[in-house]
PDB file of C-alpha atoms in Angstrom:
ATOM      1  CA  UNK A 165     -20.452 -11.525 -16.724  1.00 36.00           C
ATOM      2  CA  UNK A 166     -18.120 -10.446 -14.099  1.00 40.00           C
ATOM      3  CA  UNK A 167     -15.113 -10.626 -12.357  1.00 46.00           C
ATOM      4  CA  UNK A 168     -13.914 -10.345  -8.559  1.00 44.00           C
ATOM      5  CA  UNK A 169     -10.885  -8.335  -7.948  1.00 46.00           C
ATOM      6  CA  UNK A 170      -9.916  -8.644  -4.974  1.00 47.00           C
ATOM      7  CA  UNK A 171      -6.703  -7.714  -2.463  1.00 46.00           C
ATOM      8  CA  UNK A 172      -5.294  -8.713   0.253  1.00 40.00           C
ATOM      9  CA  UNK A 173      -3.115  -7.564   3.249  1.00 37.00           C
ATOM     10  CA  UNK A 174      -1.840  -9.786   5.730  1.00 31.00           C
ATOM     11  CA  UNK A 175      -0.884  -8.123   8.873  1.00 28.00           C
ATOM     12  CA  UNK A 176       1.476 -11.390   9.394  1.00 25.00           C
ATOM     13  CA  UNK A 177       3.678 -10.877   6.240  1.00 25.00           C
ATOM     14  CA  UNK A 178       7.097  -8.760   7.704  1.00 24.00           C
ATOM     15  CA  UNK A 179       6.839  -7.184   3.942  1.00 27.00           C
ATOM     16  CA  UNK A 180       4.765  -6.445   1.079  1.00 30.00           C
ATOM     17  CA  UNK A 181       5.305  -8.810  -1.502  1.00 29.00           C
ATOM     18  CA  UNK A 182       8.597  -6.668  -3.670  1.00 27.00           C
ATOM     19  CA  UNK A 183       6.167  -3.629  -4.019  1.00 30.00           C
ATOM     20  CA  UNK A 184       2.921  -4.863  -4.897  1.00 32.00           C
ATOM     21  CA  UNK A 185       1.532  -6.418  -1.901  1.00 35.00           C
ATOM     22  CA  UNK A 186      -1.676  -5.426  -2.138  1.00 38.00           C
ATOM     23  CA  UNK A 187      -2.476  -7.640  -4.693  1.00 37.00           C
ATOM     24  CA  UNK A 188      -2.967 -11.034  -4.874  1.00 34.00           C
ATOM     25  CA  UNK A 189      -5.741 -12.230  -6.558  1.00 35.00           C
ATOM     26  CA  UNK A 190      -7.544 -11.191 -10.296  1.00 36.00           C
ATOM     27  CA  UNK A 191     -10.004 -14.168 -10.835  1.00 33.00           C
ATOM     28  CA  UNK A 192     -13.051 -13.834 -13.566  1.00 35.00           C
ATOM     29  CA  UNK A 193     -13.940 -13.780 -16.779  1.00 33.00           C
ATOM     30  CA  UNK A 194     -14.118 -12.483 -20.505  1.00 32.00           C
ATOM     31  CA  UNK A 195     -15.773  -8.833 -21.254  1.00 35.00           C
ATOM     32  CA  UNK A 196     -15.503  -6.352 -23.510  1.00 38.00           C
ATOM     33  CA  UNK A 197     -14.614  -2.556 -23.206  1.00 44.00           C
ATOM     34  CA  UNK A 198     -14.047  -0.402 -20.615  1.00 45.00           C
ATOM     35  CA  UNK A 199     -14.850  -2.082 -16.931  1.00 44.00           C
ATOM     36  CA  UNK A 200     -18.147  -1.305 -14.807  1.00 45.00           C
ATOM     37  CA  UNK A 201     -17.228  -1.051 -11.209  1.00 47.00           C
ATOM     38  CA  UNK A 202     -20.711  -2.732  -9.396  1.00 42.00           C
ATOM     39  CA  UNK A 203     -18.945  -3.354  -5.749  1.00 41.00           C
ATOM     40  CA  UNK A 204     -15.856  -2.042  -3.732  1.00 51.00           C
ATOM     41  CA  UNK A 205     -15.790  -3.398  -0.132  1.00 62.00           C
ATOM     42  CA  UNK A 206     -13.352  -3.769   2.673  1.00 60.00           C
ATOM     43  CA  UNK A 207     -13.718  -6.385   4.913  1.00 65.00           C
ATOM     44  CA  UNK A 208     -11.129  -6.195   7.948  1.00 61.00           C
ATOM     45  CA  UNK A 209     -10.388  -9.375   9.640  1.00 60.00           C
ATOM     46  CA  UNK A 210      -8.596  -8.014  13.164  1.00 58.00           C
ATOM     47  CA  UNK A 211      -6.619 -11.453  13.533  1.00 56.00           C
ATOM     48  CA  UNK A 212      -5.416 -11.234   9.683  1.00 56.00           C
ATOM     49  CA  UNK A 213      -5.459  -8.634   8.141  1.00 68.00           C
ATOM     50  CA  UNK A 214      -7.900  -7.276   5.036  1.00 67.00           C
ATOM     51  CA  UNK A 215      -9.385  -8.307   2.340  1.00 73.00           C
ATOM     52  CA  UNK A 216     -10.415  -5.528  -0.508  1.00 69.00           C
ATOM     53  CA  UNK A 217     -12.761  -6.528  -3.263  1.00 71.00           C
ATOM     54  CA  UNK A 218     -14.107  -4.655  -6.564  1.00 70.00           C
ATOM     55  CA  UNK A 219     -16.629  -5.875  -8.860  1.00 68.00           C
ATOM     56  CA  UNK A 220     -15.707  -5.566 -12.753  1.00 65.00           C
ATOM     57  CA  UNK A 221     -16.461  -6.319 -15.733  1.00 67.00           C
ATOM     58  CA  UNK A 222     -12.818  -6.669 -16.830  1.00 67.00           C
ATOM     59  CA  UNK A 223     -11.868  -9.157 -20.179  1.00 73.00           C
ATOM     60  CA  UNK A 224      -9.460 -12.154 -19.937  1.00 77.00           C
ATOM     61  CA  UNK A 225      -6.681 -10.321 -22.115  1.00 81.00           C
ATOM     62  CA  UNK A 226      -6.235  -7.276 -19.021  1.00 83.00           C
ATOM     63  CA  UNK A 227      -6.349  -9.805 -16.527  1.00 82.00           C
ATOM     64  CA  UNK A 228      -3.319 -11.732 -18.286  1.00 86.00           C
ATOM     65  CA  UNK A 229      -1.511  -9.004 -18.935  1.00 89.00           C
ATOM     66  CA  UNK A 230      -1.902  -7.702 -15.459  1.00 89.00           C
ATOM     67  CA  UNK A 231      -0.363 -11.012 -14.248  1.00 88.00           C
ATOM     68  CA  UNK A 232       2.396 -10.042 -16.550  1.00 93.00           C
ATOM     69  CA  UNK A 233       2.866  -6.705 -15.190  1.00 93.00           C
ATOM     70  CA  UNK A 234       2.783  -8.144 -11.905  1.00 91.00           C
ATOM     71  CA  UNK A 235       5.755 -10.445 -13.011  1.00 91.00           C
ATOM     72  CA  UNK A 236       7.983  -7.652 -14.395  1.00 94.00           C
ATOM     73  CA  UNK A 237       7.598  -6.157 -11.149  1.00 93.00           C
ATOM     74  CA  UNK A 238       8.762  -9.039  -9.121  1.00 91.00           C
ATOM     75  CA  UNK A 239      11.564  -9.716 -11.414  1.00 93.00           C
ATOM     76  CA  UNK A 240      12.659  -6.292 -11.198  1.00 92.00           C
ATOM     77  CA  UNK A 241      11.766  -4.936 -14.481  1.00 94.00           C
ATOM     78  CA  UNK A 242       9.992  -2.208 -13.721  1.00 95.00           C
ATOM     79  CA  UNK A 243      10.503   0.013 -16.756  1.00 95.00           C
ATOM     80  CA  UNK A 244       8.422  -2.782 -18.592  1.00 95.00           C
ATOM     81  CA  UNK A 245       5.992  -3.777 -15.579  1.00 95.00           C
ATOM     82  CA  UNK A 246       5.145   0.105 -15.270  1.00 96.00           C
ATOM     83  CA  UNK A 247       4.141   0.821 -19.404  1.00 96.00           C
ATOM     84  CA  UNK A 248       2.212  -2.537 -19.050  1.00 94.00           C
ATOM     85  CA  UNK A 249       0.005  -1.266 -15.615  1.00 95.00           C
ATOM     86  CA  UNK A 250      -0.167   2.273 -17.368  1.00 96.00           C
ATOM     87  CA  UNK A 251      -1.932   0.374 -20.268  1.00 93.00           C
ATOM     88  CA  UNK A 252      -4.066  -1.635 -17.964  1.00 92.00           C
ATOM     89  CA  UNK A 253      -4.818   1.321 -15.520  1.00 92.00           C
ATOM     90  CA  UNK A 254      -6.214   2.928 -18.993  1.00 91.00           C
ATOM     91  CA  UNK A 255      -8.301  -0.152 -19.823  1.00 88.00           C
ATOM     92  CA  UNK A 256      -9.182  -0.157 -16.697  1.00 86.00           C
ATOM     93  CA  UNK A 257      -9.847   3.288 -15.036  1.00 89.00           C
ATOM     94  CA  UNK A 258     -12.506   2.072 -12.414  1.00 86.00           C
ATOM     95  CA  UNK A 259     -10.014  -0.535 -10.626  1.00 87.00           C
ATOM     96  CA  UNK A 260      -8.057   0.880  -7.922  1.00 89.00           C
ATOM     97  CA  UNK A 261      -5.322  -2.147  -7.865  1.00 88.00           C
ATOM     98  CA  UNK A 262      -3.207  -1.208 -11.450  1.00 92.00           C
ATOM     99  CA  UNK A 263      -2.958   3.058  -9.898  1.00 94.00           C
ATOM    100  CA  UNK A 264      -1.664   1.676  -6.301  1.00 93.00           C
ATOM    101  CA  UNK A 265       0.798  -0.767  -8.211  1.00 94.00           C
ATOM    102  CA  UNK A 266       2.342   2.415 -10.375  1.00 96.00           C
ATOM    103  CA  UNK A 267       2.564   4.141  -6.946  1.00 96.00           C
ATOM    104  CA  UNK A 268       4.717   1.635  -6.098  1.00 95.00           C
ATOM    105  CA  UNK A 269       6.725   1.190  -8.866  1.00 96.00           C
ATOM    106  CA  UNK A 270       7.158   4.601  -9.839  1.00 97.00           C
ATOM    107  CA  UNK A 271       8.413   4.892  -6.043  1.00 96.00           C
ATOM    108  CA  UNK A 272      10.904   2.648  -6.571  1.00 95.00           C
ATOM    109  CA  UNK A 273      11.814   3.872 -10.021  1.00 95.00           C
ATOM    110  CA  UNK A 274      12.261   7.302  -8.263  1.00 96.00           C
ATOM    111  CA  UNK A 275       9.793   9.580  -9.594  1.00 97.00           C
ATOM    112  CA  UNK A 276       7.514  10.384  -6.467  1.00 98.00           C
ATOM    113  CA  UNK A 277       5.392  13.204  -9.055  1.00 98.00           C
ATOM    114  CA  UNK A 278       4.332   9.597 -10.917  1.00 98.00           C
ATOM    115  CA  UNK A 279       3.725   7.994  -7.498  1.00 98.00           C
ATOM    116  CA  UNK A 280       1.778  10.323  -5.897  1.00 98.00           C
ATOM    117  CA  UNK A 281      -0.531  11.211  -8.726  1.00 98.00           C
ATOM    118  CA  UNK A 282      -1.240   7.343  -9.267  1.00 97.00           C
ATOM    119  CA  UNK A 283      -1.932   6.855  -5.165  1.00 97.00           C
ATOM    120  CA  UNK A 284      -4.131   9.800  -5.381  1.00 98.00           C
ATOM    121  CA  UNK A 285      -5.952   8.635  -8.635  1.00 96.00           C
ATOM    122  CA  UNK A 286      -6.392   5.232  -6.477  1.00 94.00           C
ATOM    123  CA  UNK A 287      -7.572   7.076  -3.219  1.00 95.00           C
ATOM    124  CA  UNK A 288     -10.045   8.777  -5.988  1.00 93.00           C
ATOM    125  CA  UNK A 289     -11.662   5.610  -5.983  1.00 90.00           C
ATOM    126  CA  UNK A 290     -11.414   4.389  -2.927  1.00 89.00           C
ATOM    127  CA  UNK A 291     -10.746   6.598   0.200  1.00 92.00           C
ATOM    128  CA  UNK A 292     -10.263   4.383   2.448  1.00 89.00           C
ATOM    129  CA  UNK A 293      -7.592   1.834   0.769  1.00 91.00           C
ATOM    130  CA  UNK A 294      -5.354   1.429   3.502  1.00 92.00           C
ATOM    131  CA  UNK A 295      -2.148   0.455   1.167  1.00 93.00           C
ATOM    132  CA  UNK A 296      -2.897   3.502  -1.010  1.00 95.00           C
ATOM    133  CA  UNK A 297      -2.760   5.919   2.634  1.00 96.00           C
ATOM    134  CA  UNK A 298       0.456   3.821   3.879  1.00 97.00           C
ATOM    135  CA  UNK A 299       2.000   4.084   0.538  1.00 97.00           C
ATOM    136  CA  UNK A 300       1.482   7.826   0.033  1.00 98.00           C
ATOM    137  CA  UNK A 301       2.709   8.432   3.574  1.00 98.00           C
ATOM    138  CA  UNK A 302       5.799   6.878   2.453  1.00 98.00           C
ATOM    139  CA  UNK A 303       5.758   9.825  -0.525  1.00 98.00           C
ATOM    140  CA  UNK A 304       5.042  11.966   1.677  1.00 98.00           C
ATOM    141  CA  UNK A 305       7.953  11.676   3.962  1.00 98.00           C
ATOM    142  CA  UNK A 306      10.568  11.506   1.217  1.00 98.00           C
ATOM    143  CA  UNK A 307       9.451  14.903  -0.147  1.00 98.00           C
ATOM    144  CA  UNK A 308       9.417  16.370   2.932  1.00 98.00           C
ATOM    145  CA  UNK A 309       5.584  16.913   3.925  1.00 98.00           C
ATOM    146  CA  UNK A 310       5.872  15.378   7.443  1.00 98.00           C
ATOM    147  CA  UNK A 311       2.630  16.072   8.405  1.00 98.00           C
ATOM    148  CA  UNK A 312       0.796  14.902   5.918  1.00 98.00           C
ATOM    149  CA  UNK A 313       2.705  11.820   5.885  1.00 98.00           C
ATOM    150  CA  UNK A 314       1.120  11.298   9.569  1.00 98.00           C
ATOM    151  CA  UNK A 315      -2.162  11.808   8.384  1.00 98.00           C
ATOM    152  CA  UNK A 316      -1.532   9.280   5.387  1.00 98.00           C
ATOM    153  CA  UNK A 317      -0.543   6.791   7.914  1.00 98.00           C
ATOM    154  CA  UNK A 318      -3.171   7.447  10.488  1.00 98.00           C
ATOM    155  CA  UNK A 319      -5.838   7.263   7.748  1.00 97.00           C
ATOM    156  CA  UNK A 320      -4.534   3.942   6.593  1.00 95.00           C
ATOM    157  CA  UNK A 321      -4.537   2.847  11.114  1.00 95.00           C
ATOM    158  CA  UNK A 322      -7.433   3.493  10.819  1.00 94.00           C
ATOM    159  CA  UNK A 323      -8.927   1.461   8.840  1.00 89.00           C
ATOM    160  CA  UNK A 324      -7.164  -1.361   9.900  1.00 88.00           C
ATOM    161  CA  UNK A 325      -5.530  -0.857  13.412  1.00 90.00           C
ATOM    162  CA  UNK A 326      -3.443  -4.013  12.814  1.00 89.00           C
ATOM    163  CA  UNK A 327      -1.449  -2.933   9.519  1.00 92.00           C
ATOM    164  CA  UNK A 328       2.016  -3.033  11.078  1.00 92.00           C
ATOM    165  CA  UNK A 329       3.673  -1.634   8.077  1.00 94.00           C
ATOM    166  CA  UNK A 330       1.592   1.701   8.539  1.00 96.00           C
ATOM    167  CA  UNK A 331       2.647   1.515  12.271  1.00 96.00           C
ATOM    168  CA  UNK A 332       6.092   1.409  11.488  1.00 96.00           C
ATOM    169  CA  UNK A 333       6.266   3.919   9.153  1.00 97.00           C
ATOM    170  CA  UNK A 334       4.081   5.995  11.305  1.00 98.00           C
ATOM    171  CA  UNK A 335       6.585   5.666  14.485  1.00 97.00           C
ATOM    172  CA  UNK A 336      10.015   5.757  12.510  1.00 97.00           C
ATOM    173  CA  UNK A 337       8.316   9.297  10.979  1.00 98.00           C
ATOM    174  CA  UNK A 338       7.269  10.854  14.835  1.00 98.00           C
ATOM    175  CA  UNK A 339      10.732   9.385  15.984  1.00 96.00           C
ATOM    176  CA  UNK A 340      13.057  10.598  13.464  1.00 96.00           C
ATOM    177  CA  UNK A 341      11.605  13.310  11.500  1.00 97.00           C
ATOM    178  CA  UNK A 342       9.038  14.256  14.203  1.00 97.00           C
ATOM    179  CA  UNK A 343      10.830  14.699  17.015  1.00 96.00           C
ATOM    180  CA  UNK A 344       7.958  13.467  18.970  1.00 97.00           C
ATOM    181  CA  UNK A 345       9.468  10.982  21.250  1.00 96.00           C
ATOM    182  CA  UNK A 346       5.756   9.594  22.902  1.00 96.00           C
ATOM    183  CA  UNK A 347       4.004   9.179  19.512  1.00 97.00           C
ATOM    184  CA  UNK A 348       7.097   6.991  18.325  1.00 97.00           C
ATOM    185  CA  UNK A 349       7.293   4.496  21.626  1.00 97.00           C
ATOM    186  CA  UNK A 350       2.951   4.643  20.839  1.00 97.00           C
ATOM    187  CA  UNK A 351       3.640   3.538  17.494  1.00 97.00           C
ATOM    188  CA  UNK A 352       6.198   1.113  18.006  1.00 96.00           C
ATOM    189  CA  UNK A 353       4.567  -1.020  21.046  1.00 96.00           C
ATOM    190  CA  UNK A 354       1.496  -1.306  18.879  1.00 95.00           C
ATOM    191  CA  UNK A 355       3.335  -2.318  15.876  1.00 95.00           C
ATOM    192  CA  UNK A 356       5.584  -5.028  18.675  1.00 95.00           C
ATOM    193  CA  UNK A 357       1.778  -6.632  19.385  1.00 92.00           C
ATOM    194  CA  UNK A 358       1.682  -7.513  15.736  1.00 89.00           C
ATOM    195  CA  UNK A 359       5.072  -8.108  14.832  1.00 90.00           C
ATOM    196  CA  UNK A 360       6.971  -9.283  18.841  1.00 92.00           C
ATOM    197  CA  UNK A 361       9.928 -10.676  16.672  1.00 92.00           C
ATOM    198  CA  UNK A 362      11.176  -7.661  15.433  1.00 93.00           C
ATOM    199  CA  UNK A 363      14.508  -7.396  17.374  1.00 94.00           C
ATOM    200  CA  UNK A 364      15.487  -4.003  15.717  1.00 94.00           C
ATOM    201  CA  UNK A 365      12.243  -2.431  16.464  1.00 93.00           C
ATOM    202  CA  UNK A 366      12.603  -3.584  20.111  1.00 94.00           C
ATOM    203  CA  UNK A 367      16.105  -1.717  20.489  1.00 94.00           C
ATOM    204  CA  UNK A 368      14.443   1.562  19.190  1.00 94.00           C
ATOM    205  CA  UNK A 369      11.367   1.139  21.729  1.00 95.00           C
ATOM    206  CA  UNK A 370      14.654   0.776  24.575  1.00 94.00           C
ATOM    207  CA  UNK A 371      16.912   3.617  23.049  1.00 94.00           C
ATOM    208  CA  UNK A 372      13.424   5.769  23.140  1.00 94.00           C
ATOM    209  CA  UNK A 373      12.396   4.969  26.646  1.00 94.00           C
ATOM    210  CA  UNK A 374      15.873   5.817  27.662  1.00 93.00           C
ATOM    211  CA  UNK A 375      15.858   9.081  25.476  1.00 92.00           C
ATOM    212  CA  UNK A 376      12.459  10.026  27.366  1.00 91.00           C
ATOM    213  CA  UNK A 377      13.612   9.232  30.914  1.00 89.00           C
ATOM    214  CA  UNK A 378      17.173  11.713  30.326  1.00 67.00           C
TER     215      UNK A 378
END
């Protein structure tokens, strides 16, 4: 028997839910041992956002505790949230979800070596998980590798040219780290289609435009 992991990310949502928006729903059933992976699909809905699935046999007592992880997380625990994903990344080595998570957590923690290494385990599996690019972009920039942070971020666009978080990041990165003045107003008015509310990002598009035209 098996389960359906699957993630999602809303292009709607201003933020990822705390730091493990990714993931939102573990539905199946009861196995044994380590998991199978059958099926790992992205499916990119332009006027949502994506959906990523995995196929796994996976048995009821990860899937709780993953829940709990999740919860620790949320809460703010993350000292006990990250030993419970490290156990569940371990039970469950083919599932890209529990490695992104860490990279998350770790981030926040502060120990990018721990991030990265998860993100890169996940991107292992998958190499084209948007959240797993956007995230290590984010890595990437605060340990200064500029340039590969662009490419994390433009590997995660492209997959899903809607994912307004990688935008962001992308155009705060060529705008203040970059120097490069048209990639950042690029960045930003695609990432204003998604997100026209923004009234922060709309005074940075005007300061830019006014930057460019001195």
């Amino acid at each position: 028997m098996t389960s359906m992991f699957k993630q999602k990310t809303f292009s709607v949502l201003c933020q990822y839910l705390v730091m493990i928006g990714a993931t939102v729903i573990f539905a199946g059933c009861s196995a044994t041992g380590h998991p199978q992976r059958k099926v790992a699909n992205i499916e990119v809905q332009e006027a949502v956002g994506f959906t990523i699935t995995e196929e796994v046999r996976i048995g009821d007592r990860v899937r709780g505790q993953y829940f709990e992880a999740l919860n620790h997380l949320q809460e703010g625990r993350l000292e006990q949230g990250i030993a419970m994903l490290e156990e569940i990344a371990e039970a469950a080595p083919l599932v890209t979800a529990p490695r992104i998570d860490l990279g998350m957590a770790y981030r926040q923690q502060g120990d990018l070596e721990a991030a990265e290494r998860n993100l890169l385990q996940a991107l292992q599996l998958n190499a084209n998980h948007p959240v797993a690019h956007n995230e290590l972009g984010i890595v990437y920039r605060k340990t200064g590798r500029f340039a590969e942070a662009k490419q994390s971020y433009q590997a995660a666009i492209a997959v899903f040219p809607g994912y307004h978080h990688a935008r962001r990041n992308l155009a705060i990165l060529c705008d203040l780290y970059l120097a490069d003045l048209g990639c950042a107003l690029e960045q930003y008015e695609a990432y204003m289609t998604t997100v026209p509310a923004d009234a922060e990002a709309s005074m940075w598009i005007a300061d830019l435009r006014n930057r460019m035209n001195q």
